């Protein structure tokens, strides 16, 4: 017990720890390093790795009986955060590092390619000072959070990944900025979104010619979408025509389809229905040829809006039904 808490601790916590067999103390330290919430699969793997002479169920019973852990609605956690923090304080830096290593080994063995645990792995790699590994998992954690509509968390992880990305890795910076800009779009944070788009444009200009043109096309499309959302329809059209020009050079038909779609949307907002319809039909045709289901469905949807504005209600209904049937 003195080794666990060499500087002393409240007598109530001492009694709690004393009630736990000494052979179970190492796993308790591991759980403290892992965090407030207990991942039972992780602890089961650690027992296997460490060769502990007890079952996880026995350890849980002892910890709950000693009021060290509690189980609520199927989730196991430390009953008192103070106790967990005291366990951490009692560990030397070398001991903490070793536990982080054990935990990483266990997590990577049981959660192979599972992005749901990327944030946890990023946290432990951070404590080991491995910026390369942390950056990789921070990006995965951002992507996972974004896919699950947890946009604030996604921003946090993408920002951390950007901070850890080497300054000469321009392509990775572009990927992360593009991902974060999209999250800012969903959050409606236009100032932050504009800042990321500005930085994207700067980096795209620094990339090698062929790769740079592809990125410039994507940035033009994003700038156009931003302009369309903020009511700058003329700017959106300029961006769409620039993206279309670059898409022709890079021979990326998916970008051509997206450019026509953006152009058609902006013209629709301006009330130029006939011109909008022309661009949207071009987007539809390109999307159908390239099997771009989302762009195809969006082209039909906006054509339906145009038909409604032109009082072509029968056609609008047909387009809307077609759009619903083709939506991914």
GROMACS .gro file of C-alpha atoms in nm:
model
  328
    1UNK     CA    1   0.000   0.000   0.000
    2UNK     CA    2   0.287   0.238   0.081
    3UNK     CA    3   0.423   0.183  -0.270
    4UNK     CA    4   0.085   0.269  -0.417
    5UNK     CA    5   0.058   0.588  -0.213
    6UNK     CA    6   0.402   0.686  -0.088
    7UNK     CA    7   0.289   1.036   0.009
    8UNK     CA    8  -0.019   0.926   0.202
    9UNK     CA    9  -0.389   0.950   0.124
   10UNK     CA   10  -0.716   0.990   0.306
   11UNK     CA   11  -0.789   0.698   0.535
   12UNK     CA   12  -1.115   0.616   0.357
   13UNK     CA   13  -0.933   0.561   0.027
   14UNK     CA   14  -0.664   0.362   0.208
   15UNK     CA   15  -0.928   0.128   0.344
   16UNK     CA   16  -1.079   0.086  -0.002
   17UNK     CA   17  -0.747  -0.015  -0.155
   18UNK     CA   18  -0.663  -0.241   0.139
   19UNK     CA   19  -0.975  -0.442   0.068
   20UNK     CA   20  -0.840  -0.534  -0.275
   21UNK     CA   21  -0.596  -0.831  -0.292
   22UNK     CA   22  -0.243  -0.712  -0.374
   23UNK     CA   23  -0.231  -0.929  -0.684
   24UNK     CA   24  -0.511  -0.714  -0.826
   25UNK     CA   25  -0.338  -0.379  -0.769
   26UNK     CA   26  -0.146  -0.372  -1.101
   27UNK     CA   27  -0.466  -0.400  -1.305
   28UNK     CA   28  -0.615  -0.121  -1.094
   29UNK     CA   29  -0.319   0.100  -1.185
   30UNK     CA   30  -0.370   0.013  -1.551
   31UNK     CA   31  -0.738   0.104  -1.524
   32UNK     CA   32  -0.644   0.438  -1.367
   33UNK     CA   33  -0.407   0.518  -1.653
   34UNK     CA   34  -0.671   0.413  -1.908
   35UNK     CA   35  -0.925   0.665  -1.779
   36UNK     CA   36  -1.238   0.714  -1.570
   37UNK     CA   37  -1.453   0.484  -1.783
   38UNK     CA   38  -1.357   0.118  -1.763
   39UNK     CA   39  -1.320  -0.064  -2.096
   40UNK     CA   40  -1.379  -0.423  -1.996
   41UNK     CA   41  -1.247  -0.564  -2.323
   42UNK     CA   42  -0.924  -0.372  -2.270
   43UNK     CA   43  -0.884  -0.500  -1.914
   44UNK     CA   44  -0.956  -0.856  -2.022
   45UNK     CA   45  -0.680  -0.827  -2.281
   46UNK     CA   46  -0.442  -0.677  -2.024
   47UNK     CA   47  -0.507  -0.969  -1.788
   48UNK     CA   48  -0.409  -1.200  -2.072
   49UNK     CA   49  -0.099  -0.999  -2.160
   50UNK     CA   50   0.018  -0.962  -1.800
   51UNK     CA   51  -0.065  -1.319  -1.703
   52UNK     CA   52  -0.265  -1.211  -1.398
   53UNK     CA   53  -0.379  -1.505  -1.181
   54UNK     CA   54  -0.748  -1.406  -1.166
   55UNK     CA   55  -1.053  -1.357  -1.384
   56UNK     CA   56  -1.184  -1.016  -1.481
   57UNK     CA   57  -1.516  -1.099  -1.316
   58UNK     CA   58  -1.339  -1.165  -0.983
   59UNK     CA   59  -1.147  -0.838  -1.011
   60UNK     CA   60  -1.468  -0.647  -1.081
   61UNK     CA   61  -1.648  -0.803  -0.786
   62UNK     CA   62  -1.361  -0.708  -0.554
   63UNK     CA   63  -1.342  -0.350  -0.689
   64UNK     CA   64  -1.717  -0.293  -0.668
   65UNK     CA   65  -1.731  -0.443  -0.318
   66UNK     CA   66  -1.454  -0.204  -0.211
   67UNK     CA   67  -1.647   0.089  -0.366
   68UNK     CA   68  -1.355   0.154  -0.601
   69UNK     CA   69  -1.565   0.097  -0.911
   70UNK     CA   70  -1.934   0.127  -0.983
   71UNK     CA   71  -2.152  -0.017  -1.256
   72UNK     CA   72  -2.441   0.188  -1.387
   73UNK     CA   73  -2.658   0.093  -1.686
   74UNK     CA   74  -2.400  -0.155  -1.803
   75UNK     CA   75  -2.112   0.095  -1.786
   76UNK     CA   76  -1.826   0.048  -1.543
   77UNK     CA   77  -1.636   0.346  -1.405
   78UNK     CA   78  -1.433   0.465  -1.107
   79UNK     CA   79  -1.670   0.548  -0.823
   80UNK     CA   80  -1.454   0.842  -0.720
   81UNK     CA   81  -1.232   1.039  -0.959
   82UNK     CA   82  -1.018   1.146  -0.662
   83UNK     CA   83  -0.919   0.786  -0.604
   84UNK     CA   84  -0.820   0.741  -0.968
   85UNK     CA   85  -0.612   1.059  -0.960
   86UNK     CA   86  -0.438   0.946  -0.643
   87UNK     CA   87  -0.350   0.619  -0.814
   88UNK     CA   88  -0.193   0.816  -1.097
   89UNK     CA   89  -0.002   1.043  -0.859
   90UNK     CA   90   0.153   0.738  -0.697
   91UNK     CA   91   0.302   0.620  -1.027
   92UNK     CA   92   0.642   0.734  -1.150
   93UNK     CA   93   0.671   0.874  -1.501
   94UNK     CA   94   0.842   0.556  -1.618
   95UNK     CA   95   0.559   0.347  -1.475
   96UNK     CA   96   0.299   0.561  -1.651
   97UNK     CA   97   0.484   0.528  -1.981
   98UNK     CA   98   0.499   0.151  -1.943
   99UNK     CA   99   0.126   0.134  -1.873
  100UNK     CA  100   0.051   0.349  -2.176
  101UNK     CA  101   0.255   0.104  -2.385
  102UNK     CA  102   0.069  -0.196  -2.243
  103UNK     CA  103  -0.264  -0.024  -2.306
  104UNK     CA  104  -0.173   0.066  -2.665
  105UNK     CA  105  -0.066  -0.292  -2.736
  106UNK     CA  106  -0.392  -0.420  -2.594
  107UNK     CA  107  -0.610  -0.166  -2.777
  108UNK     CA  108  -0.441  -0.224  -3.112
  109UNK     CA  109  -0.479  -0.599  -3.076
  110UNK     CA  110  -0.851  -0.600  -2.991
  111UNK     CA  111  -0.968  -0.298  -3.191
  112UNK     CA  112  -0.782  -0.348  -3.518
  113UNK     CA  113  -0.900  -0.089  -3.775
  114UNK     CA  114  -1.185   0.022  -3.547
  115UNK     CA  115  -1.202   0.405  -3.570
  116UNK     CA  116  -1.436   0.420  -3.271
  117UNK     CA  117  -1.126   0.383  -3.050
  118UNK     CA  118  -0.898   0.614  -3.247
  119UNK     CA  119  -0.937   0.900  -2.999
  120UNK     CA  120  -0.828   0.675  -2.712
  121UNK     CA  121  -0.523   0.559  -2.904
  122UNK     CA  122  -0.434   0.918  -2.994
  123UNK     CA  123  -0.450   1.004  -2.623
  124UNK     CA  124  -0.212   0.725  -2.522
  125UNK     CA  125   0.031   0.792  -2.809
  126UNK     CA  126   0.038   1.155  -2.701
  127UNK     CA  127   0.154   1.047  -2.357
  128UNK     CA  128   0.432   0.846  -2.520
  129UNK     CA  129   0.539   1.150  -2.722
  130UNK     CA  130   0.492   0.975  -3.057
  131UNK     CA  131   0.355   1.260  -3.271
  132UNK     CA  132   0.340   1.051  -3.589
  133UNK     CA  133   0.113   0.788  -3.434
  134UNK     CA  134  -0.089   1.049  -3.248
  135UNK     CA  135  -0.145   1.245  -3.569
  136UNK     CA  136  -0.267   0.937  -3.750
  137UNK     CA  137  -0.517   0.845  -3.481
  138UNK     CA  138  -0.627   1.206  -3.427
  139UNK     CA  139  -0.722   1.224  -3.795
  140UNK     CA  140  -0.912   0.894  -3.772
  141UNK     CA  141  -1.087   1.019  -3.459
  142UNK     CA  142  -1.189   1.338  -3.641
  143UNK     CA  143  -1.327   1.142  -3.934
  144UNK     CA  144  -1.518   0.910  -3.701
  145UNK     CA  145  -1.667   1.199  -3.503
  146UNK     CA  146  -1.768   1.378  -3.822
  147UNK     CA  147  -1.938   1.067  -3.961
  148UNK     CA  148  -2.137   1.044  -3.637
  149UNK     CA  149  -2.237   1.413  -3.644
  150UNK     CA  150  -2.026   1.501  -3.341
  151UNK     CA  151  -1.888   1.806  -3.514
  152UNK     CA  152  -1.737   1.990  -3.216
  153UNK     CA  153  -1.533   1.683  -3.129
  154UNK     CA  154  -1.437   1.642  -3.494
  155UNK     CA  155  -1.298   1.997  -3.502
  156UNK     CA  156  -1.091   1.926  -3.192
  157UNK     CA  157  -0.935   1.612  -3.341
  158UNK     CA  158  -0.877   1.760  -3.688
  159UNK     CA  159  -0.713   2.066  -3.531
  160UNK     CA  160  -0.484   1.847  -3.322
  161UNK     CA  161  -0.394   1.639  -3.630
  162UNK     CA  162  -0.313   1.957  -3.823
  163UNK     CA  163  -0.090   2.079  -3.542
  164UNK     CA  164   0.105   1.753  -3.557
  165UNK     CA  165   0.132   1.741  -3.937
  166UNK     CA  166   0.482   1.830  -4.067
  167UNK     CA  167   0.491   2.165  -4.245
  168UNK     CA  168   0.631   2.006  -4.561
  169UNK     CA  169   0.348   1.752  -4.588
  170UNK     CA  170   0.122   1.979  -4.791
  171UNK     CA  171  -0.107   1.705  -4.920
  172UNK     CA  172  -0.190   1.588  -4.567
  173UNK     CA  173  -0.258   1.948  -4.462
  174UNK     CA  174  -0.497   1.981  -4.756
  175UNK     CA  175  -0.682   1.663  -4.658
  176UNK     CA  176  -0.724   1.780  -4.299
  177UNK     CA  177  -0.820   2.136  -4.388
  178UNK     CA  178  -1.076   2.006  -4.636
  179UNK     CA  179  -1.222   1.777  -4.371
  180UNK     CA  180  -1.231   2.050  -4.105
  181UNK     CA  181  -1.376   2.306  -4.346
  182UNK     CA  182  -1.663   2.069  -4.417
  183UNK     CA  183  -1.727   2.029  -4.043
  184UNK     CA  184  -1.727   2.408  -4.000
  185UNK     CA  185  -1.984   2.418  -4.282
  186UNK     CA  186  -2.216   2.186  -4.087
  187UNK     CA  187  -2.159   2.390  -3.772
  188UNK     CA  188  -2.239   2.711  -3.960
  189UNK     CA  189  -1.909   2.867  -3.848
  190UNK     CA  190  -1.855   3.072  -4.163
  191UNK     CA  191  -1.555   3.269  -4.038
  192UNK     CA  192  -1.360   2.954  -3.950
  193UNK     CA  193  -1.473   2.792  -4.273
  194UNK     CA  194  -1.350   3.089  -4.476
  195UNK     CA  195  -1.014   3.081  -4.298
  196UNK     CA  196  -0.968   2.713  -4.387
  197UNK     CA  197  -1.067   2.776  -4.749
  198UNK     CA  198  -0.815   3.061  -4.772
  199UNK     CA  199  -0.541   2.839  -4.632
  200UNK     CA  200  -0.642   2.558  -4.867
  201UNK     CA  201  -0.609   2.787  -5.168
  202UNK     CA  202  -0.262   2.896  -5.052
  203UNK     CA  203  -0.139   2.538  -5.005
  204UNK     CA  204  -0.291   2.416  -5.333
  205UNK     CA  205  -0.087   2.678  -5.518
  206UNK     CA  206   0.231   2.538  -5.359
  207UNK     CA  207   0.170   2.178  -5.466
  208UNK     CA  208   0.337   2.024  -5.775
  209UNK     CA  209   0.160   2.112  -6.101
  210UNK     CA  210  -0.062   1.808  -6.164
  211UNK     CA  211  -0.154   1.746  -5.800
  212UNK     CA  212  -0.191   2.119  -5.745
  213UNK     CA  213  -0.444   2.153  -6.027
  214UNK     CA  214  -0.657   1.872  -5.882
  215UNK     CA  215  -0.654   2.039  -5.543
  216UNK     CA  216  -0.723   2.380  -5.695
  217UNK     CA  217  -1.029   2.229  -5.863
  218UNK     CA  218  -1.159   2.096  -5.533
  219UNK     CA  219  -1.087   2.424  -5.358
  220UNK     CA  220  -1.270   2.617  -5.631
  221UNK     CA  221  -1.571   2.392  -5.580
  222UNK     CA  222  -1.561   2.445  -5.204
  223UNK     CA  223  -1.521   2.820  -5.245
  224UNK     CA  224  -1.816   2.818  -5.482
  225UNK     CA  225  -2.029   2.619  -5.239
  226UNK     CA  226  -1.933   2.862  -4.962
  227UNK     CA  227  -2.029   3.159  -5.181
  228UNK     CA  228  -2.361   2.996  -5.272
  229UNK     CA  229  -2.447   2.935  -4.906
  230UNK     CA  230  -2.355   3.292  -4.810
  231UNK     CA  231  -2.557   3.446  -5.094
  232UNK     CA  232  -2.265   3.547  -5.316
  233UNK     CA  233  -2.413   3.385  -5.626
  234UNK     CA  234  -2.198   3.567  -5.882
  235UNK     CA  235  -1.886   3.458  -5.694
  236UNK     CA  236  -2.022   3.102  -5.688
  237UNK     CA  237  -2.062   3.107  -6.067
  238UNK     CA  238  -1.708   3.238  -6.115
  239UNK     CA  239  -1.579   2.958  -5.889
  240UNK     CA  240  -1.784   2.698  -6.079
  241UNK     CA  241  -1.647   2.809  -6.416
  242UNK     CA  242  -1.292   2.803  -6.282
  243UNK     CA  243  -1.346   2.455  -6.139
  244UNK     CA  244  -1.488   2.344  -6.475
  245UNK     CA  245  -1.183   2.481  -6.657
  246UNK     CA  246  -0.944   2.301  -6.424
  247UNK     CA  247  -1.149   1.979  -6.435
  248UNK     CA  248  -1.110   1.974  -6.813
  249UNK     CA  249  -0.733   2.006  -6.776
  250UNK     CA  250  -0.706   1.738  -6.509
  251UNK     CA  251  -0.959   1.517  -6.686
  252UNK     CA  252  -1.166   1.461  -6.372
  253UNK     CA  253  -1.527   1.417  -6.490
  254UNK     CA  254  -1.656   1.396  -6.134
  255UNK     CA  255  -1.536   1.753  -6.084
  256UNK     CA  256  -1.697   1.857  -6.410
  257UNK     CA  257  -2.030   1.718  -6.292
  258UNK     CA  258  -1.991   1.896  -5.957
  259UNK     CA  259  -1.902   2.222  -6.135
  260UNK     CA  260  -2.214   2.213  -6.351
  261UNK     CA  261  -2.423   2.134  -6.042
  262UNK     CA  262  -2.279   2.431  -5.852
  263UNK     CA  263  -2.326   2.657  -6.154
  264UNK     CA  264  -2.688   2.545  -6.192
  265UNK     CA  265  -2.761   2.602  -5.824
  266UNK     CA  266  -2.622   2.957  -5.833
  267UNK     CA  267  -2.822   3.041  -6.146
  268UNK     CA  268  -3.134   2.904  -5.977
  269UNK     CA  269  -3.076   3.135  -5.680
  270UNK     CA  270  -3.049   3.426  -5.923
  271UNK     CA  271  -3.380   3.335  -6.081
  272UNK     CA  272  -3.222   3.242  -6.414
  273UNK     CA  273  -3.427   2.928  -6.451
  274UNK     CA  274  -3.368   2.838  -6.815
  275UNK     CA  275  -2.990   2.874  -6.780
  276UNK     CA  276  -2.999   2.685  -6.452
  277UNK     CA  277  -3.187   2.400  -6.613
  278UNK     CA  278  -2.925   2.373  -6.889
  279UNK     CA  279  -2.638   2.344  -6.641
  280UNK     CA  280  -2.824   2.099  -6.421
  281UNK     CA  281  -2.896   1.873  -6.719
  282UNK     CA  282  -2.526   1.874  -6.804
  283UNK     CA  283  -2.449   1.781  -6.443
  284UNK     CA  284  -2.706   1.502  -6.456
  285UNK     CA  285  -2.568   1.361  -6.780
  286UNK     CA  286  -2.209   1.368  -6.655
  287UNK     CA  287  -2.308   1.215  -6.321
  288UNK     CA  288  -2.504   0.937  -6.490
  289UNK     CA  289  -2.211   0.856  -6.720
  290UNK     CA  290  -1.970   0.838  -6.425
  291UNK     CA  291  -2.217   0.671  -6.185
  292UNK     CA  292  -2.198   0.959  -5.938
  293UNK     CA  293  -2.515   0.883  -5.745
  294UNK     CA  294  -2.516   1.183  -5.510
  295UNK     CA  295  -2.451   1.442  -5.782
  296UNK     CA  296  -2.706   1.270  -6.007
  297UNK     CA  297  -2.973   1.284  -5.734
  298UNK     CA  298  -2.891   1.649  -5.653
  299UNK     CA  299  -2.912   1.743  -6.020
  300UNK     CA  300  -3.260   1.593  -6.042
  301UNK     CA  301  -3.367   1.762  -5.718
  302UNK     CA  302  -3.267   2.109  -5.830
  303UNK     CA  303  -3.421   2.051  -6.171
  304UNK     CA  304  -3.741   1.977  -5.983
  305UNK     CA  305  -3.710   2.311  -5.806
  306UNK     CA  306  -3.657   2.488  -6.139
  307UNK     CA  307  -3.964   2.315  -6.288
  308UNK     CA  308  -4.173   2.427  -5.991
  309UNK     CA  309  -4.056   2.786  -6.031
  310UNK     CA  310  -4.157   2.766  -6.399
  311UNK     CA  311  -4.498   2.624  -6.295
  312UNK     CA  312  -4.416   2.295  -6.467
  313UNK     CA  313  -4.566   2.099  -6.182
  314UNK     CA  314  -4.609   1.768  -6.362
  315UNK     CA  315  -4.244   1.770  -6.464
  316UNK     CA  316  -4.142   1.877  -6.112
  317UNK     CA  317  -4.327   1.578  -5.968
  318UNK     CA  318  -4.158   1.340  -6.211
  319UNK     CA  319  -3.816   1.483  -6.131
  320UNK     CA  320  -3.874   1.461  -5.756
  321UNK     CA  321  -3.989   1.101  -5.785
  322UNK     CA  322  -3.684   1.018  -5.997
  323UNK     CA  323  -3.457   1.192  -5.746
  324UNK     CA  324  -3.603   0.993  -5.457
  325UNK     CA  325  -3.556   0.668  -5.646
  326UNK     CA  326  -3.191   0.748  -5.727
  327UNK     CA  327  -3.080   0.899  -5.396
  328UNK     CA  328  -2.789   0.703  -5.246
   0.00000   0.00000   0.00000
